[in-house]
C-alpha positions as a printed Julia matrix, in Angstrom:
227×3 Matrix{Float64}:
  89.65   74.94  200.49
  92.83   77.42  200.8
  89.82   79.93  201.5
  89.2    78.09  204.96
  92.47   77.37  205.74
  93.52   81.21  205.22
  90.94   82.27  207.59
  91.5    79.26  210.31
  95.11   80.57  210.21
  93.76   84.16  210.83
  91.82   83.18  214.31
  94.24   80.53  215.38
  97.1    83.29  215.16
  94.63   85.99  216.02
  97.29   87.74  217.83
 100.37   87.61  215.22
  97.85   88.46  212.32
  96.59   91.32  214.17
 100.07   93.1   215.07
 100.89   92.24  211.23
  97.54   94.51  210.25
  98.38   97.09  212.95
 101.93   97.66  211.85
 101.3    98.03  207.97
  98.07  100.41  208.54
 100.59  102.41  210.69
 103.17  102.04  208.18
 100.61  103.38  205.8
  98.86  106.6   207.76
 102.61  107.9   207.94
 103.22  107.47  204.75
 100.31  109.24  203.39
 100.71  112.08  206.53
 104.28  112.75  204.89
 103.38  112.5   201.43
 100.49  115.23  202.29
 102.7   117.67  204.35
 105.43  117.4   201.27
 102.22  118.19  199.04
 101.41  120.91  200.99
 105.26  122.4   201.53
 105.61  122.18  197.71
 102.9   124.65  197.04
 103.6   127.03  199.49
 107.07  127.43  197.99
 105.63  127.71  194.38
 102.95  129.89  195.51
 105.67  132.57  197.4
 107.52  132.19  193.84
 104.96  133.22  192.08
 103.63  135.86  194.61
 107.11  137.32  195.34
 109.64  136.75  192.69
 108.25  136.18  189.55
 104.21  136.26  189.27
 102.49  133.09  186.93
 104.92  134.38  183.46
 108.11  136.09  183.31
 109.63  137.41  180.0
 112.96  138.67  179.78
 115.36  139.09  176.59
 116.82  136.07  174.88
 119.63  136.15  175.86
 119.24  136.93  179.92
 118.94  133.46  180.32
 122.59  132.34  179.32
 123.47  134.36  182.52
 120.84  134.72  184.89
 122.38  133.65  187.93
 124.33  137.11  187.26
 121.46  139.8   186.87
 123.08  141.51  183.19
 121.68  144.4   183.34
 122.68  144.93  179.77
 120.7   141.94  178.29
 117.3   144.04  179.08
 113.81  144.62  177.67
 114.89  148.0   176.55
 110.94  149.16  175.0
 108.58  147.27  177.34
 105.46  149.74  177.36
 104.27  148.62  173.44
 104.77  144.5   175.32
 102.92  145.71  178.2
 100.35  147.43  176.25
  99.78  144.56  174.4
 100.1   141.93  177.19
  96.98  143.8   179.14
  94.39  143.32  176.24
  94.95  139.63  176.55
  91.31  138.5   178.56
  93.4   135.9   180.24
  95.76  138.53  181.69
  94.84  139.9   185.47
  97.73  142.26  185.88
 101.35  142.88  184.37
 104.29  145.03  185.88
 107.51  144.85  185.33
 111.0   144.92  187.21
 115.11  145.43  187.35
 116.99  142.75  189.32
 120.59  144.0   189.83
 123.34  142.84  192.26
 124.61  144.7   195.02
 126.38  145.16  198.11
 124.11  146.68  200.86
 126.12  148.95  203.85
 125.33  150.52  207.01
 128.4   152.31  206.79
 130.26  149.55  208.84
 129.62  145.77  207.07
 128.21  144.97  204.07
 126.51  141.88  202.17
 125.9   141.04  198.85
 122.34  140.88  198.09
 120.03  141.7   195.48
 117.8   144.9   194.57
 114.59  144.76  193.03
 113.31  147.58  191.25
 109.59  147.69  191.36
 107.07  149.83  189.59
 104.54  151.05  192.72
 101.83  151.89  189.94
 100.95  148.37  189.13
 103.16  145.49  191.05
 100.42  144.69  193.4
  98.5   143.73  190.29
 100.81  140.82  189.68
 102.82  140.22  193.42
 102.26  140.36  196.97
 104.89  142.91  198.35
 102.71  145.66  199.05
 101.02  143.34  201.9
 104.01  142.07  203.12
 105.24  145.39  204.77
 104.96  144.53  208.33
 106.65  148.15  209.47
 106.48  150.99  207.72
 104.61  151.79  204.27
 105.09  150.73  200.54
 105.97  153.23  197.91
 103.66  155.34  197.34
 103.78  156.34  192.96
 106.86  158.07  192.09
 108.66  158.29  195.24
 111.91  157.93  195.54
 115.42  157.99  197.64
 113.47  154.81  200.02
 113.83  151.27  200.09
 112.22  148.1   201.5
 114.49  145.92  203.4
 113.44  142.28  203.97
 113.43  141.29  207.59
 116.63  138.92  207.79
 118.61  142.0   206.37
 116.94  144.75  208.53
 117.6   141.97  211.63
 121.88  141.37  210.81
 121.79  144.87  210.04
 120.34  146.07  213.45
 118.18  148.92  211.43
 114.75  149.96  211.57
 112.17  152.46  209.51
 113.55  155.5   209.03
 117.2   154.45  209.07
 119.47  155.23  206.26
 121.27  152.23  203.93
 124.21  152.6   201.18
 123.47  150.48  198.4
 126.54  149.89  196.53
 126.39  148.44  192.6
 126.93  148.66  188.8
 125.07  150.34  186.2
 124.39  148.73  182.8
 127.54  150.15  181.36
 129.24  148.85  184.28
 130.42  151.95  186.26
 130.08  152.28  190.09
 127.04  153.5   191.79
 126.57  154.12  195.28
 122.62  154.8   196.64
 122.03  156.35  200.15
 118.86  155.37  201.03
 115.82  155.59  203.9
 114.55  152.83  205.19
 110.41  153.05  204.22
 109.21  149.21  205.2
 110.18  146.03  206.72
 109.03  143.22  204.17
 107.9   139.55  205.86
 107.12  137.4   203.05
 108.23  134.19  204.4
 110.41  133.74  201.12
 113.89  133.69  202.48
 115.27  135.02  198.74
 113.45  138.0   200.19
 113.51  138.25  203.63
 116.85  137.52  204.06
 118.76  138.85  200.71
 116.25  141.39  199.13
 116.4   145.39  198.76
 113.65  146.91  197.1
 113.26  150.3   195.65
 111.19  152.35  193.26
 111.58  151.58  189.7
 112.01  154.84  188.7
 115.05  154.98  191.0
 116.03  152.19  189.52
 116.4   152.98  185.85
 117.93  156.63  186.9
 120.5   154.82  188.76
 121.52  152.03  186.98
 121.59  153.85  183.3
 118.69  151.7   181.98
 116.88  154.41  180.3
 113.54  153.16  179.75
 114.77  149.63  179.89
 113.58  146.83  182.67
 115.25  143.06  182.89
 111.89  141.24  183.2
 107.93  141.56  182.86
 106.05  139.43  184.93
 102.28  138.29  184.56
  99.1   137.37  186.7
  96.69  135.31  185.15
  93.53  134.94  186.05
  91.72  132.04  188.08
């Protein structure tokens, strides 16, 4: 009996009951369509994490992680060939590199802004990230080079410099004593990851632990694992 009634009430108000339909199915689609597109932007940024910054694993000493947001350089993985040795045997493991974050203040002889360098080893980061294919001007490092950098775009755009153009870069070591880089411009990065584009310095890693006292020493090792 209700049965009938419901659907009587459905033709007699054809109109209202129809509207009523069309405004929760639209009501729906949308909210599906936005909880797709959030989906979607939520991978992309985990995927340029872990293509850019800091591959599927990072390790780093103990206690690095009481004061990240600072890059210590002298909380460091001061042996890490025996852990990368080691780390490479693993059959889950596609590739492992490793790297020095370290503060500094980046100069074209006139302004400055803080941003961070990232020390990379040319040998074997595109094992684990995606910087080598990100150069949209210029070249990446080729092994053992050094006195270059790799300036994301954002920078290399405020700055007004291109490839080939000199930079100062302007930091600490590990024993915290000032150290001043001039540097030529190799590559433009594009990586769509604003921590990159728009407040990243790269150089070689060699140049890196020369530099900044680190000896053999790196802050983190990052890992790819396979599929």
């Amino acid at each position: 009996m209700l049965f009938k009634l419901a659907f009587r009430n459905i033709f007699r108000h054809f109109t209202r009951t129809f509207l009523t339909f069309l405004a929760i199915a639209i009501g729906l689609m949308f909210m599906i369509l936005m909880d797709s597109m959030l989906t979607g932007i939520d991978q992309e940024s985990f995927d340029r994490i872990i293509n850019y910054e800091t591959g599927h694993i990072k390790i780093f000493d103990r206690e690095y992680r009481e004061d990240e947001e600072n890059l210590p350089l002298d909380k460091s993985i001061d042996k890490p060939g025996p852990i990368i040795k080691d780390l490479t045997k693993d059959p889950d493991v596609a590739g492992v590199t490793s790297r020095i974050n370290f503060r500094i203040m980046l100069s074209d002889g006139i302004d400055q802004y803080p941003a961070v360098g990232i020390a990379v080893d040319a040998k074997d980061d595109e094992a684990v990230f995606r910087l080598k294919q990100a150069v949209a001007k210029g070249d990446f490092f080729k092994e053992n080079e050094e006195e270059t950098i790799l300036l994301g775009e954002g920078l290399a755009e405020d700055f007004g410099v291109d490839v080939g153009d000199y930079m100062t870069i302007l930091t600490r070591t590990k024993y915290d004593t000032y150290q001043a880089l001039d540097l030529r411009v190799k590559g433009i990065l594009k990586t769509e990851d604003p921590k990159i584009d728009w407040a990243a310095v790269v150089i070689p890693l060699g140049l890196g632990k020369e530099s900044l006292d680190m000896g053999q020493g790196v802050t983190e090792i990052n890992i790819k694992l396979k599929d």
